[in-house]
Short mmCIF file of C-alpha atoms and ligand atoms in Angstrom, two decimals:
data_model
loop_
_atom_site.label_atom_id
_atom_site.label_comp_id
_atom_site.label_asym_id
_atom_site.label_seq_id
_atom_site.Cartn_x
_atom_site.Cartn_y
_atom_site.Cartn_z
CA UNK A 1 -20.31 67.44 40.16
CA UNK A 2 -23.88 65.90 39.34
CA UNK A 3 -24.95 63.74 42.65
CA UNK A 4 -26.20 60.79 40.80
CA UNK A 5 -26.13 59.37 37.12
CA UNK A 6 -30.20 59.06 38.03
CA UNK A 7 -30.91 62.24 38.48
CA UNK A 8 -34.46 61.41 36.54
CA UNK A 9 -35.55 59.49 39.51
CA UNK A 10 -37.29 60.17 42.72
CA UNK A 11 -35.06 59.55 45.65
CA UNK A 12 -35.23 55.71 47.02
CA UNK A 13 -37.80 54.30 49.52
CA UNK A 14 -36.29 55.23 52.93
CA UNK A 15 -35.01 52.42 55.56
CA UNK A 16 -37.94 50.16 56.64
CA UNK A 17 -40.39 50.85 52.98
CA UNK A 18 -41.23 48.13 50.36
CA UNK A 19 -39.54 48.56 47.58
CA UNK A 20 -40.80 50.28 44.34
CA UNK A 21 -38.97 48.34 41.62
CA UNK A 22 -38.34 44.60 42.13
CA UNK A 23 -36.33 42.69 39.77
CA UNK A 24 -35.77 38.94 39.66
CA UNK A 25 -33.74 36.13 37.95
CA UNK A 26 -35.80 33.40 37.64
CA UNK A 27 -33.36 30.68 37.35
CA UNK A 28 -33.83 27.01 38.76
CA UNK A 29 -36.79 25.78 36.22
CA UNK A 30 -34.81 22.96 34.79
CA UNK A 31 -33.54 21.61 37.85
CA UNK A 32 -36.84 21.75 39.54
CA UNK A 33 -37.93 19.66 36.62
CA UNK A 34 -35.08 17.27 36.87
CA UNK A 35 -35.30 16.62 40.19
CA UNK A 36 -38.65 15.65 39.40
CA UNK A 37 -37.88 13.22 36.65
CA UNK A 38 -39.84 15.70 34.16
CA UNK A 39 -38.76 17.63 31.20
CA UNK A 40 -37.43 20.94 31.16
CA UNK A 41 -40.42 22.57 29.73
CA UNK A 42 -42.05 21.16 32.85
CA UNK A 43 -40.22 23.82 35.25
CA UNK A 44 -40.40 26.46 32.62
CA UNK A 45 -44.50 26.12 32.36
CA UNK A 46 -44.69 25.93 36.48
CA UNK A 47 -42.43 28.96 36.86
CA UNK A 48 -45.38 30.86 34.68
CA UNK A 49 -47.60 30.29 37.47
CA UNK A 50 -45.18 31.64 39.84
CA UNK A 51 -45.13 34.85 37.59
CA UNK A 52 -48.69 35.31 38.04
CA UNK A 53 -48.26 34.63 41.70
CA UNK A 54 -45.51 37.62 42.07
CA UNK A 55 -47.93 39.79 40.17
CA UNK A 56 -50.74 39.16 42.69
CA UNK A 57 -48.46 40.00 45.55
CA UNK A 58 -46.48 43.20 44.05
CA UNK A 59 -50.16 44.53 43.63
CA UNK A 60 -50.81 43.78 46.78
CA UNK A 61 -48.00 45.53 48.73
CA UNK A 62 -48.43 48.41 46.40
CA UNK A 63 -44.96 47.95 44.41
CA UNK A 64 -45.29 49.93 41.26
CA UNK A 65 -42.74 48.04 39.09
CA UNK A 66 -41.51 44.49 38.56
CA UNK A 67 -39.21 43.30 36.08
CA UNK A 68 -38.24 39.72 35.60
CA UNK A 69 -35.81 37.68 33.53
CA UNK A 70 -37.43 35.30 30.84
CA UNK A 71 -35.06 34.99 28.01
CA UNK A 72 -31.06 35.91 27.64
CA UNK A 73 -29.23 36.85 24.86
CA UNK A 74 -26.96 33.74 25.80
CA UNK A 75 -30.35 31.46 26.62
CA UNK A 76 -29.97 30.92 22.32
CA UNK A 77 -27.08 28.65 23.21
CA UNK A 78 -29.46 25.68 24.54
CA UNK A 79 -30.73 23.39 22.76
CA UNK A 80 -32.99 24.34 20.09
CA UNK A 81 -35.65 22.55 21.31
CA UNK A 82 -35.89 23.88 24.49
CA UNK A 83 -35.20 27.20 23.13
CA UNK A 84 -38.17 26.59 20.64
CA UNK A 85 -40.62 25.19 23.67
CA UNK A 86 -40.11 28.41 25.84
CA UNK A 87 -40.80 30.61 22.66
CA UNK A 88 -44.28 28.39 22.49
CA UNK A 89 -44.06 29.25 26.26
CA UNK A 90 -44.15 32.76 25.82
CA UNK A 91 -46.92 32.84 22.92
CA UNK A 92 -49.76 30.72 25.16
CA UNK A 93 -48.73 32.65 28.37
CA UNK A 94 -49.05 35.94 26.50
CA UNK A 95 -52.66 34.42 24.88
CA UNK A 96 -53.57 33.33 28.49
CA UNK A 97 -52.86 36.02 30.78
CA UNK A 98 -52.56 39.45 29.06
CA UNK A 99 -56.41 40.03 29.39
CA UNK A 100 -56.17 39.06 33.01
CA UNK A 101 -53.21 41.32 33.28
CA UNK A 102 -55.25 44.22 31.82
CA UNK A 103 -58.51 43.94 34.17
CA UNK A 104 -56.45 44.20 36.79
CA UNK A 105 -54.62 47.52 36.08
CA UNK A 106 -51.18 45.96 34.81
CA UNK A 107 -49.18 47.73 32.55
CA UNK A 108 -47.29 44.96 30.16
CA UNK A 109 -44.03 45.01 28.52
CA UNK A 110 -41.11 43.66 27.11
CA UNK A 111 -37.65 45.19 27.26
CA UNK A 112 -35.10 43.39 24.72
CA UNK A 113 -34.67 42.34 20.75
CA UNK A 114 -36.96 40.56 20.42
CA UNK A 115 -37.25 40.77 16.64
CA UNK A 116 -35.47 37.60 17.24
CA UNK A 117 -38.51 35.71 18.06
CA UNK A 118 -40.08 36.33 14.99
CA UNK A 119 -43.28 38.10 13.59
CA UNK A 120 -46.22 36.31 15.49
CA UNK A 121 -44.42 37.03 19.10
CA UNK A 122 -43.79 40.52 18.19
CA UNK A 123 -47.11 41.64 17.14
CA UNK A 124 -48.38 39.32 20.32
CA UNK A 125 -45.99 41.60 22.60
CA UNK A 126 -47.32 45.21 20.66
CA UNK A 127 -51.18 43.98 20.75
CA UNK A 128 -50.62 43.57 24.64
CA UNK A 129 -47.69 46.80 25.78
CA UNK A 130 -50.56 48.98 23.55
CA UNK A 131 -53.56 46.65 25.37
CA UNK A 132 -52.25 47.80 28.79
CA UNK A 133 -50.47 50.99 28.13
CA UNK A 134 -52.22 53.61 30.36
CA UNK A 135 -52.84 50.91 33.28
CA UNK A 136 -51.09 52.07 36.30
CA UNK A 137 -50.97 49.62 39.68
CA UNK A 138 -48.48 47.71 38.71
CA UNK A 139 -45.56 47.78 35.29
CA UNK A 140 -44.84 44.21 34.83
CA UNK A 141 -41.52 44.11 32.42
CA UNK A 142 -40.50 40.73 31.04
CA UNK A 143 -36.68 40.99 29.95
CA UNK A 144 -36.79 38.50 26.44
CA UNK A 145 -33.56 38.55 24.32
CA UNK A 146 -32.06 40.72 27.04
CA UNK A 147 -28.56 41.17 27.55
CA UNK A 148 -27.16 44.28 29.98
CA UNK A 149 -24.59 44.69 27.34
CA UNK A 150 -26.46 44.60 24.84
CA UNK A 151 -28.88 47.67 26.64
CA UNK A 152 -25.95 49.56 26.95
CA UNK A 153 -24.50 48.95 23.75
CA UNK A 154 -27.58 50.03 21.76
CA UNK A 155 -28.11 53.46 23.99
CA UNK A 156 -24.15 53.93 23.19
CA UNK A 157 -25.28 53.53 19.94
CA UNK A 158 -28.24 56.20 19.64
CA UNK A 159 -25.71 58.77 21.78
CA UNK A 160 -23.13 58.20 19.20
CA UNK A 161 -26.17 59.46 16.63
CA UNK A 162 -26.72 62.30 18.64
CA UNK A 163 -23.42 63.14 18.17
CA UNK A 164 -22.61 62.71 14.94
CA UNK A 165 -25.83 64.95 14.47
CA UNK A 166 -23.93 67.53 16.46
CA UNK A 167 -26.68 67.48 19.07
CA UNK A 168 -24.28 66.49 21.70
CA UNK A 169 -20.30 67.23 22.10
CA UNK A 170 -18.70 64.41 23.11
CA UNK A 171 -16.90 65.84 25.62
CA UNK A 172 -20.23 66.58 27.54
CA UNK A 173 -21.06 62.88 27.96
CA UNK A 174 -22.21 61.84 31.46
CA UNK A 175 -24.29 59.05 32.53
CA UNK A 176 -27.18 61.25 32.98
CA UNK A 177 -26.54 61.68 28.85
CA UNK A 178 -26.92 57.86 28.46
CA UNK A 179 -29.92 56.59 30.22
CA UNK A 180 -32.81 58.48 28.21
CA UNK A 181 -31.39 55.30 25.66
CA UNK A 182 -32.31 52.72 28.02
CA UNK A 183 -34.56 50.26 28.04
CA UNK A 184 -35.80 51.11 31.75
CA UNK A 185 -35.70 54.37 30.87
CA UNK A 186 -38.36 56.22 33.08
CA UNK A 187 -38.77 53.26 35.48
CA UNK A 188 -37.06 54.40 38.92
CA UNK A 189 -33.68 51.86 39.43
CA UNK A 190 -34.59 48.42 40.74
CA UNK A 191 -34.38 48.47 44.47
CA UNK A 192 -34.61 45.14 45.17
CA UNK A 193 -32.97 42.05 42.87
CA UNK A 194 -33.92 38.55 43.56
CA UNK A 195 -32.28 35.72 42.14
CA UNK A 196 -33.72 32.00 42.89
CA UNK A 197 -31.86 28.85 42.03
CA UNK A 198 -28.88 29.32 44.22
CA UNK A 199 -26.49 30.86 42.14
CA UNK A 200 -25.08 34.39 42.67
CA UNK A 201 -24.73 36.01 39.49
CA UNK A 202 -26.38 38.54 37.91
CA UNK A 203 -25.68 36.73 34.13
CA UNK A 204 -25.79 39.29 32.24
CA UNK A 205 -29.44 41.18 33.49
CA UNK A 206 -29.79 44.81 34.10
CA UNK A 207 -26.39 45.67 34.59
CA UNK A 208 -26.32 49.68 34.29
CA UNK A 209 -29.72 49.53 36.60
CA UNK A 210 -28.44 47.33 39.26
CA UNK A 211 -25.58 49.69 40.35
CA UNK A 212 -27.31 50.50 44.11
CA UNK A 213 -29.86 47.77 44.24
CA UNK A 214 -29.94 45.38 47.52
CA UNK A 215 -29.01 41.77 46.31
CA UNK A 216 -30.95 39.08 47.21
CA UNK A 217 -30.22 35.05 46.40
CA UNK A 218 -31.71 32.23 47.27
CA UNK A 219 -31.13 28.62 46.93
CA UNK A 220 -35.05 28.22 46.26
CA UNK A 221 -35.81 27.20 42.55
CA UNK A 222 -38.57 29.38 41.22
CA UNK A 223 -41.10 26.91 40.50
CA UNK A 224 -41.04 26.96 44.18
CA UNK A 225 -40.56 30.35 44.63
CA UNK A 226 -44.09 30.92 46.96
CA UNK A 227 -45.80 33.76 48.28
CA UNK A 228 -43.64 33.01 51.78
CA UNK A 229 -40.16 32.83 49.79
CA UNK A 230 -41.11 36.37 48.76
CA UNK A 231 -42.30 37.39 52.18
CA UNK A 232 -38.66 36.54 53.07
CA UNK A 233 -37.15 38.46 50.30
CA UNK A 234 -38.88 41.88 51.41
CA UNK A 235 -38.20 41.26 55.27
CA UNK A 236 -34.07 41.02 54.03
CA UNK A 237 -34.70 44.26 52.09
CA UNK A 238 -36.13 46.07 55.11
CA UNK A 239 -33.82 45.00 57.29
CA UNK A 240 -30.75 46.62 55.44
CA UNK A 241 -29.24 50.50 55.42
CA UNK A 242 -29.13 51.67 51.85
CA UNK A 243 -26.07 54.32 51.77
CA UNK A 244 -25.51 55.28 48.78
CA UNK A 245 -21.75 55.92 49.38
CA UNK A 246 -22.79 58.19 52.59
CA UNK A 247 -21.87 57.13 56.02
CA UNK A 248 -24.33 54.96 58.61
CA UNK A 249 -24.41 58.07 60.36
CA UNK A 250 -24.93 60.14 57.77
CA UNK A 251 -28.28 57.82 56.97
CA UNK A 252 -29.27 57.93 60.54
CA UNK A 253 -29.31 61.68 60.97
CA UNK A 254 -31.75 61.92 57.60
CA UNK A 255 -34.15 59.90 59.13
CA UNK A 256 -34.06 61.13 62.89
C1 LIG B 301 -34.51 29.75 34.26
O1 LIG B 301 -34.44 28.40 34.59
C2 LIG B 301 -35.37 30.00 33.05
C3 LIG B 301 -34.60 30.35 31.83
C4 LIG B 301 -33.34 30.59 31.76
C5 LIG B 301 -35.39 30.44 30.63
P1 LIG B 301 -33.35 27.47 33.97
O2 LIG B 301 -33.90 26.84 32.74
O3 LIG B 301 -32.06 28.18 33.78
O4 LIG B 301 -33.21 26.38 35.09
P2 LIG B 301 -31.87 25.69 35.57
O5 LIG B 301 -30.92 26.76 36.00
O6 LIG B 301 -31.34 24.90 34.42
O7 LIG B 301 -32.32 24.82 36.70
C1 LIG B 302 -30.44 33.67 33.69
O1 LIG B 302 -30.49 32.30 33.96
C2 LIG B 302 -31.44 34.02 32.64
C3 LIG B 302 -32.84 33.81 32.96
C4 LIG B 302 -33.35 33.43 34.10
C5 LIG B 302 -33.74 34.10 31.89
P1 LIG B 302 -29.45 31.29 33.32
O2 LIG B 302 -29.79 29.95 33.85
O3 LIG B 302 -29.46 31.43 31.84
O4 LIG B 302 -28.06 31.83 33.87
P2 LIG B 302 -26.64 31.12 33.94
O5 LIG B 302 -26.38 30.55 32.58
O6 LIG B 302 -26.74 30.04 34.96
O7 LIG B 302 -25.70 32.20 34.34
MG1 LIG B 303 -30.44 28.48 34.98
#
């Protein structure tokens, strides 16, 4: 029996190690807004800044990979102007930062369809994934138009080509057969998920990817999501024993 549907990937950080691939939900922008008698948009622009903020500090604990929630598939069912301010969002954020991004050694991208967004945003998001391509410190993935169904839906969909080109039998499916068709694809499993906000859902984010990762929620909002909240987030993560369906003991012995 194969040991993992992930048998592309490196084995996990060990008890007590930073993780290598955070992701995060960053939910709470509206309310922070709210609560402040402001728009919306308000929270949404402030929780850019806090973007740039978890760059700085992934580089600086040496975590290869971040990948954060900007857009859902269901995020279309808001109102259409708020849906049309965070697209104007996206375009002045990507104008802004993606040369800052570049000099210092971030590789950009987006994972999604985001076709949906239209021309201008799309060649925006190519001119910057093919600005930044060969940087390596730190892969900053923004998740825009994503869905986890939708992932694995459209990597179902590619296998079923493979198939039907007689590449594959179907009968010799496994996961491992899968997850070439994945966004992530290449990018080792997200070890740590944070969600801010106070809710504890994953709505719909990386759901194949997040199978083993350590859960994290807070009640913070992520306009307010500081340098200290994240602190916070990467004590919890070294304080827990990852098992991977082994025993405590089991974990113990590997790292005696
Ligand atoms: C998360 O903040 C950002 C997006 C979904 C784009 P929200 O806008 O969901 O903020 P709340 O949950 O309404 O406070
Ligand atoms: C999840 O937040 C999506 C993003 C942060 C982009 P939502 O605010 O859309 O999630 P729900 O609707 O509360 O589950
Ligand atoms: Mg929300």
């Amino acid at each position: 029996m194969s040991s993992s549907s992930a048998s592309q990937q490196s084995p996990p950080p060990p008890l007590g190690d930073t993780p290598r691939h955070v992701a995060v939900i960053m939910d709470g922008n509206g309310r922070w807004a709210r609560r402040r008698g402001m728009p919306r948009v308000a929270g949404h622009r402030k929780g850019v800044e806090r973007v740039r903020d978890l760059v700085v500090a992934c580089g600086e604990h040496g975590i290869p990979y971040a990948t954060v929630f900007a857009f859902s598939s269901e995020n279309w069912r808001r109102p259409p102007q708020e849906v049309s301010l965070l697209k104007e969002l996206f375009v002045t954020a990507l104008e802004r930062e993606v040369d800052k991004l570049h000099k210092n050694q971030v590789r950009f991208r987006v994972i999604g369809a985001v076709e949906a967004f239209g021309e201008e945003l799309v060649r925006g998001i190519r001119a910057a994934e093919d600005l930044t391509r060969n940087n390596d410190k730190l892969t900053l993935t923004v998740a825009a138009n994503y869905g986890g169904r939708w992932d694995i839906a459209q990597a179902a969909a590619a296998l079923a080509r493979q198939a039907q080109r007689g590449e594959i039998s179907p009968d010799a499916i496994t996961p491992d057969s899968l997850e070439p068709f994945l966004s992530l694809y290449g990018t080792p499993e997200p070890d740590l998920f944070i969600r801010t906000g106070g809710e504890q859902r994953v709505s719909n984010f990386l759901l194949w990817q997040l199978a083993y990762t350590e859960l994290y929620f807070t009640p913070v909002l992520w306009p307010d999501f500081d340098r200290a909240q994240f602190e916070e987030a990467l004590a919890s993560f070294r304080g827990r024993q990852r098992r991977f369906g082994l025993t405590g003991e089991q974990i113990e012995a590997r790292h005696a």
